[in-house]
CSV table of C-alpha atoms in Angstrom, one decimal:
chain,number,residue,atom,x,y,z
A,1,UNK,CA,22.3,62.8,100.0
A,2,UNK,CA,24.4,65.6,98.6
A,3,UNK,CA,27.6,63.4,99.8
A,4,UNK,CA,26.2,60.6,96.8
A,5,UNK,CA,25.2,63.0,94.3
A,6,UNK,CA,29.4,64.7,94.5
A,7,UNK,CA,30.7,61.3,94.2
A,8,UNK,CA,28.1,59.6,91.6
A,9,UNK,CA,30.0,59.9,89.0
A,10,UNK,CA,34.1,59.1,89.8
A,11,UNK,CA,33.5,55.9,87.8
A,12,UNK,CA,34.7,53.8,91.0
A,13,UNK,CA,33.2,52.9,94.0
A,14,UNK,CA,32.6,56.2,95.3
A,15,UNK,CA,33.4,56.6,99.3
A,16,UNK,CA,29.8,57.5,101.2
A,17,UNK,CA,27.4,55.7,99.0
A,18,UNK,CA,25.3,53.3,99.9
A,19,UNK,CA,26.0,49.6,98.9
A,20,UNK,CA,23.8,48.6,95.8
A,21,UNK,CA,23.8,44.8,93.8
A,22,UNK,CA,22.0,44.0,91.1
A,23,UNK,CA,18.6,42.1,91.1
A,24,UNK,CA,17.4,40.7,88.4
A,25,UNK,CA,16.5,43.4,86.3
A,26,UNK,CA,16.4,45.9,89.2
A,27,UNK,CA,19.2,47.6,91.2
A,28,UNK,CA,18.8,47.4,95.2
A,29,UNK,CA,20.9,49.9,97.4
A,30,UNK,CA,21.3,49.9,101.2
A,31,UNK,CA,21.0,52.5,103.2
A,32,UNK,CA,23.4,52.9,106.2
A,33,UNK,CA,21.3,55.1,108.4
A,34,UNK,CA,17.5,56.0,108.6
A,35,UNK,CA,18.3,59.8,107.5
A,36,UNK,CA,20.2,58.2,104.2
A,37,UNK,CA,17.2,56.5,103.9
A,38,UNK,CA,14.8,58.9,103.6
A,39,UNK,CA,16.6,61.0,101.8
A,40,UNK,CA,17.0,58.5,99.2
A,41,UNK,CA,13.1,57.6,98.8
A,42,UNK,CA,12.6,61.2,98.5
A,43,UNK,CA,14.8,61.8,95.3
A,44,UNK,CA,13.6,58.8,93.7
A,45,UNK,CA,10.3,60.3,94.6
A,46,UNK,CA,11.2,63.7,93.5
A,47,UNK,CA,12.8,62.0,90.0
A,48,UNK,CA,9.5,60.3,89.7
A,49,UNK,CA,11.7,56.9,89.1
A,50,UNK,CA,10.0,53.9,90.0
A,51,UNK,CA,10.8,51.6,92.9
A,52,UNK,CA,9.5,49.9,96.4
A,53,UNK,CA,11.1,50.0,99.5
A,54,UNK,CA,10.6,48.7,102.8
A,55,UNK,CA,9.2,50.2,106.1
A,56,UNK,CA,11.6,51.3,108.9
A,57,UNK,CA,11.5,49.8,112.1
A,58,UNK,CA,10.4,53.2,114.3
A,59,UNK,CA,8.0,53.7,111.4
A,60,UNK,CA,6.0,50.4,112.0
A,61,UNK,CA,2.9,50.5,113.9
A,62,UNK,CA,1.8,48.5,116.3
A,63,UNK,CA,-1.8,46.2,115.2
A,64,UNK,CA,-4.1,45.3,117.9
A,65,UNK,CA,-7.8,43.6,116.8
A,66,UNK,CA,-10.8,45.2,118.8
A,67,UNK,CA,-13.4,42.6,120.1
A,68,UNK,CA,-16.2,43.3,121.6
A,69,UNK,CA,-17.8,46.2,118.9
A,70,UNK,CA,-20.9,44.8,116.9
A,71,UNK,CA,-20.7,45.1,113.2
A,72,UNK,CA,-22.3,48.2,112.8
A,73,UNK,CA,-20.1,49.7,114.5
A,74,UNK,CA,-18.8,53.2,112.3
A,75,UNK,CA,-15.2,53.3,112.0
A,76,UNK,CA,-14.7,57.1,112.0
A,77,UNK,CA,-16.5,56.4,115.7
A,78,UNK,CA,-14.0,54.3,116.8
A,79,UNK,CA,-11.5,56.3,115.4
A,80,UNK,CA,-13.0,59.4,117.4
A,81,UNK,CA,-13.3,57.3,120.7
A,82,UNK,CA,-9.1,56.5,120.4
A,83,UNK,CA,-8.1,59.8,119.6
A,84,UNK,CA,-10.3,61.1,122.5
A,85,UNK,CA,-8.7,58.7,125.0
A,86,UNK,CA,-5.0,59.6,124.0
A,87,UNK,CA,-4.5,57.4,120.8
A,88,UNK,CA,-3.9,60.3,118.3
A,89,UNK,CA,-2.1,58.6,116.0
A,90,UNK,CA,-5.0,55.8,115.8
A,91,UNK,CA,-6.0,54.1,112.5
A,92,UNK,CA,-8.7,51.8,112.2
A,93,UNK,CA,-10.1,50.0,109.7
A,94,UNK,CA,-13.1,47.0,109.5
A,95,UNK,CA,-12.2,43.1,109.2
A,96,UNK,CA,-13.5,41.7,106.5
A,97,UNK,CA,-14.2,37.1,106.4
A,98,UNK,CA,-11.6,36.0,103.8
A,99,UNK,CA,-14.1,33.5,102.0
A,100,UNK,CA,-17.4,35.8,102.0
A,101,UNK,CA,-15.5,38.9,101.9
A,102,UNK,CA,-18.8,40.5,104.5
A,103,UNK,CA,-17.5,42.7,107.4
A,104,UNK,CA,-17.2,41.1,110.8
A,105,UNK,CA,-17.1,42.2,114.0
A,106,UNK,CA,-13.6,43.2,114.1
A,107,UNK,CA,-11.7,46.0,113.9
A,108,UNK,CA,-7.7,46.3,113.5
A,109,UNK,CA,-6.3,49.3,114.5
A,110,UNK,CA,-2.7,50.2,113.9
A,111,UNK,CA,-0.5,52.8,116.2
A,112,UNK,CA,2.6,53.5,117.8
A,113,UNK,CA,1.6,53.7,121.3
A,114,UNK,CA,0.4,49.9,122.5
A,115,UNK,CA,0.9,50.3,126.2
A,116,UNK,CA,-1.3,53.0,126.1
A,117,UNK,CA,-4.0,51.5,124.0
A,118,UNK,CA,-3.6,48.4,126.6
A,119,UNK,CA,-5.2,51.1,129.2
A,120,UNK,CA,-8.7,51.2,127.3
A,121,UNK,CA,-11.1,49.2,128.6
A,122,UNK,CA,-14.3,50.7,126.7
A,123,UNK,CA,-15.1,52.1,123.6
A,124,UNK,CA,-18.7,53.5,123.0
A,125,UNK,CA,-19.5,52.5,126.4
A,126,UNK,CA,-18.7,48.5,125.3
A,127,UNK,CA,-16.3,46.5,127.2
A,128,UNK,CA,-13.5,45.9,124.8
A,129,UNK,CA,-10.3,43.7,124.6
A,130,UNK,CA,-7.1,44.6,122.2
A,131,UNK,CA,-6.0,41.0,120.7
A,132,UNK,CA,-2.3,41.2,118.8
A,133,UNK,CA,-2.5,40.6,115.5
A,134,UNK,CA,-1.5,37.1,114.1
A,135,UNK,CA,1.0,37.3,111.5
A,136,UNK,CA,-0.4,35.6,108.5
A,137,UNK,CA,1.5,32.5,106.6
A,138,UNK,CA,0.9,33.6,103.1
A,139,UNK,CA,3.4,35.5,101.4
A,140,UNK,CA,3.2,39.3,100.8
A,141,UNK,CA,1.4,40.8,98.0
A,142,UNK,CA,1.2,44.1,96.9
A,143,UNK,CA,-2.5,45.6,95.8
A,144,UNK,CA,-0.7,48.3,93.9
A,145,UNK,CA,1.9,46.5,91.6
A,146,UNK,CA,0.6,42.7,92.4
A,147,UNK,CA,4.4,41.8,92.8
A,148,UNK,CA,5.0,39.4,96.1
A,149,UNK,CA,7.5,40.4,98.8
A,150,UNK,CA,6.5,44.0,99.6
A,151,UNK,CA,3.2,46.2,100.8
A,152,UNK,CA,1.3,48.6,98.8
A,153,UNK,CA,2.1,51.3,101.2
A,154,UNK,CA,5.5,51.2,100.1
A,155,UNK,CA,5.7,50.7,96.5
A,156,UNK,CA,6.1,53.5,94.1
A,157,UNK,CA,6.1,51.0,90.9
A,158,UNK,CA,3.4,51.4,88.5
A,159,UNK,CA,0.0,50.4,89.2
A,160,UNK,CA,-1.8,46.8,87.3
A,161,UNK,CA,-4.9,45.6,87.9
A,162,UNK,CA,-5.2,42.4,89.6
A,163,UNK,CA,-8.3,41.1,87.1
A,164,UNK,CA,-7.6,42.2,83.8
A,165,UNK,CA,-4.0,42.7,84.0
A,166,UNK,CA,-3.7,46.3,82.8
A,167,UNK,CA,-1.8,49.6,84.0
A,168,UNK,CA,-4.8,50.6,85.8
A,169,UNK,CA,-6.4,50.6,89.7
A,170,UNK,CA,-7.9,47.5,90.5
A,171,UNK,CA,-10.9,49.7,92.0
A,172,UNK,CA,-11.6,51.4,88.6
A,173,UNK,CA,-11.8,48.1,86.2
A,174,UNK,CA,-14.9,47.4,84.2
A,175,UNK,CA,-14.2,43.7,84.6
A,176,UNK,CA,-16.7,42.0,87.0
A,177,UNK,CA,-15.6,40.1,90.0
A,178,UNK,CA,-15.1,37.1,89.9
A,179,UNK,CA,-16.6,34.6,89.3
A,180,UNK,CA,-18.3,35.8,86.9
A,181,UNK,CA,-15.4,37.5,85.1
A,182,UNK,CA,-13.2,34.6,86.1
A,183,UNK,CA,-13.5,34.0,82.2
A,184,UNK,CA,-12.0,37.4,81.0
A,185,UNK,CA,-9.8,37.7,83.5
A,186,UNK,CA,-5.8,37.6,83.1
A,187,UNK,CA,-2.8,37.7,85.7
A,188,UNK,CA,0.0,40.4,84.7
A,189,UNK,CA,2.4,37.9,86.8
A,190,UNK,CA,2.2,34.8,84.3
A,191,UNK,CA,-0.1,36.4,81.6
A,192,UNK,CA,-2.6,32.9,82.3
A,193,UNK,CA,-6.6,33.7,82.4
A,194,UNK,CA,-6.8,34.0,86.1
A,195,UNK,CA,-6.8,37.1,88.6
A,196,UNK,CA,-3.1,37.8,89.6
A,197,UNK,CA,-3.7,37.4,93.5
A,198,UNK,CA,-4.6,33.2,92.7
A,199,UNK,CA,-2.6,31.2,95.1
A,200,UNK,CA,-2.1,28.9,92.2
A,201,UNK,CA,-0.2,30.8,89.7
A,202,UNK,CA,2.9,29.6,88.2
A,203,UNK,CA,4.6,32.8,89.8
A,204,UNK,CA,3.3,32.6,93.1
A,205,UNK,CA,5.6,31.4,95.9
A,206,UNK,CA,5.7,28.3,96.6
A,207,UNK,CA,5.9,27.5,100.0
A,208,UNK,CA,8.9,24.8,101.0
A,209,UNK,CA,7.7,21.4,102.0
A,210,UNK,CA,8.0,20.1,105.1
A,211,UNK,CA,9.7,17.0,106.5
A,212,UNK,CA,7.6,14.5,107.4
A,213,UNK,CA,7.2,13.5,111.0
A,214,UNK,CA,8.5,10.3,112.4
A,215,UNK,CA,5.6,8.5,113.7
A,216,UNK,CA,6.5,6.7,117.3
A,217,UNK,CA,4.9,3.1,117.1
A,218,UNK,CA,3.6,1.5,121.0
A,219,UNK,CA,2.5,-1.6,121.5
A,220,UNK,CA,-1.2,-1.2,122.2
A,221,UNK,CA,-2.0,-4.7,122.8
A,222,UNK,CA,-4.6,-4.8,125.6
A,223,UNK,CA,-4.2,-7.6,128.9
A,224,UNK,CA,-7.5,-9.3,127.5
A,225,UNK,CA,-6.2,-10.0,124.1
A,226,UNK,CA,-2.3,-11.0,125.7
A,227,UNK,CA,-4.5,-13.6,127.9
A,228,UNK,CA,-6.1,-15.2,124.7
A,229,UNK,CA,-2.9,-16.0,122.6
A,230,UNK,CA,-2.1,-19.7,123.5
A,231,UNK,CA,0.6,-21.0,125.6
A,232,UNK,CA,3.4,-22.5,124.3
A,233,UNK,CA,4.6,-26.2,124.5
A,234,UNK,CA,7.7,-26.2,123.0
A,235,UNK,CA,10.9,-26.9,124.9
A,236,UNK,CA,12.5,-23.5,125.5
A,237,UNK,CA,15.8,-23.1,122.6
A,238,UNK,CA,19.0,-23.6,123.7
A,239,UNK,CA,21.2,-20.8,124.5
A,240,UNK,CA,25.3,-21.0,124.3
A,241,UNK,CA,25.7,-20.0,127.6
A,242,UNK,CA,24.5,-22.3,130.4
A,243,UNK,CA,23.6,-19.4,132.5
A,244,UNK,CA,21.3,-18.3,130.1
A,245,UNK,CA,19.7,-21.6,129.7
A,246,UNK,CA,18.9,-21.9,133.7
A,247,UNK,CA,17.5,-18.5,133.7
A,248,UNK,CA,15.3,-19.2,130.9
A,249,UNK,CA,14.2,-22.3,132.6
A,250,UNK,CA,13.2,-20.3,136.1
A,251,UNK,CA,11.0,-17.7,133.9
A,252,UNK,CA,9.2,-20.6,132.5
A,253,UNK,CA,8.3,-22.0,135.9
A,254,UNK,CA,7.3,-18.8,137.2
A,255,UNK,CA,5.0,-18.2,134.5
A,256,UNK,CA,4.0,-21.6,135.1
A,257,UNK,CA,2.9,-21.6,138.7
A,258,UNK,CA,1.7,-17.9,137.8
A,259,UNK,CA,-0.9,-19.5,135.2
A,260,UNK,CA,-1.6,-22.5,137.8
A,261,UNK,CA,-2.7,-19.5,140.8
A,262,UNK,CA,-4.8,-18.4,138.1
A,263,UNK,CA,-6.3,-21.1,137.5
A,264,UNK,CA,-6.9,-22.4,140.7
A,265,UNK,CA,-8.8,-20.4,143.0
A,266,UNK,CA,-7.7,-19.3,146.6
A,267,UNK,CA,-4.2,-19.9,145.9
A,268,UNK,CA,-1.1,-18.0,145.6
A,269,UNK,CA,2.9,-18.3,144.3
A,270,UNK,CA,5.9,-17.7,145.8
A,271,UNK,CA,8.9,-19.0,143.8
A,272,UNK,CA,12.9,-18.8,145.2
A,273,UNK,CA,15.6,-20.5,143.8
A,274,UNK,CA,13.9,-22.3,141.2
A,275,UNK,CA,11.3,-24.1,143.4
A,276,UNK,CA,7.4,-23.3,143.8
A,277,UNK,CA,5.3,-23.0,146.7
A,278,UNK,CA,1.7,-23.4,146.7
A,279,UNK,CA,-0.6,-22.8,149.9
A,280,UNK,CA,-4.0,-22.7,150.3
A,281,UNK,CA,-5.1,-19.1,151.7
């Protein structure tokens, strides 16, 4: 970092630092190596300038959901039990249902160490199973800023409150929940009377539509109803090549003497060369 600070200010593109483009109203710079990296969110830290960033890759952790625990099960239990079988780096938190908001009986626990945590078998003397975590469709929103497209665990932008809008904590607003302060409420996204986390705001992301699907069409005529359309009369039209004509012809006897062993009990066809055959069995 000392290497970008030296050649900040040379008015060119100074050799060592990291790329940067404008954004918008923002300014985003690339890191070439994890070090630079940390480096860098540490003097914007230290600066107290504000900005989000994403998580490295040997910083993610791993998410596994617990099955198996009943709902009353204590976290800080859980916790206790992972750390005591080798997990130390275990943190766990309760599942919540997305429409009642009540706790269920799962648990997500993030670490670095999956193959290990695929060892345990118990926890509090349950049998337990370790699911992987299905990545959710909806876009990424952060409970700190309410902006989409990063985590709250890495933004260092100022906090607004996802009900009423303001430059608070969303934990610390007067402003019932709604619905009951659905009324008072208003997004700092679009500035419209709604919470800032509705998936219908104007500034939400839209998710890209979908080509339809052809549909394959099949025939599904059943051998009942084929046996109930009439027969036809009609001489058979005349095709420009004679062949064609004479094979037309043989289908339509075969069809014929086909309908006539039908018809007739105990007999059967066997047509060659245009002639038919009938014998009694």
């Amino acid at each position: 970092m000392s290497s970008y600070a030296s050649d900040e200010g040379r008015g060119q593109h100074a050799k060592g630092f990291p790329p940067a483009r404008t954004a918008g109203t923002s300014v985003k710079v690339f890191t070439n190596t994890p070090a630079d990296y940390r480096q860098l969110v540490a003097l914007l830290e230290s600066i107290k300038r504000p900005f989000f960033t994403y998580q490295l890759k040997e910083d993610r952790m791993d998410q596994r959901v617990i099955r198996g625990l009943p709902r009353e099960m204590s976290v800080n239990d859980i916790k206790e039990d992972l750390v005591s079988q080798g997990i130390a780096d275990a943190e766990v938190q309760q599942m919540t249902s997305r429409t009642t908001k009540k706790p269920l009986p799962l648990f997500l626990v993030k670490t670095k160490m999956p193959e290990k945590l695929a060892e345990i078998q118990r926890l509090a003397m349950l049998t337990v199973s370790f699911e992987r975590k299905k990545k959710s469709s909806e876009p990424s929103q952060c409970y700190r800023c309410q902006r989409y497209g990063h985590t709250q665990r890495n933004c260092r932008l100022a906090e607004r409150c996802v009900k009423c809008g303001e430059d608070h904590n969303s934990t610390s607003c007067s402003l019932p929940a709604p619905p009951t302060g659905q009324r008072n409420a208003k997004c700092c996204l679009c500035g419209e009377g709604h919470p800032a986390n509705y998936k219908g705001c104007s500034k939400a992301p839209k998710k890209a539509a979908s080509a339809p699907k052809a549909v394959p069409t099949t025939n599904r005529t059943s051998y009942a109803q084929k046996a109930k359309k009439p027969m036809s009369t009609s001489a058979p039209a005349a095709a420009t090549a004679t062949g064609t004509t004479a094979q037309k012809q043989h289908g339509d006897d075969r069809l014929l003497a086909m309908m006539q062993a039908i018809i007739t009990p105990g007999t059967s066809t066997d047509s060659g060369h245009g002639n038919q055959k009938s014998r009694r069995y």
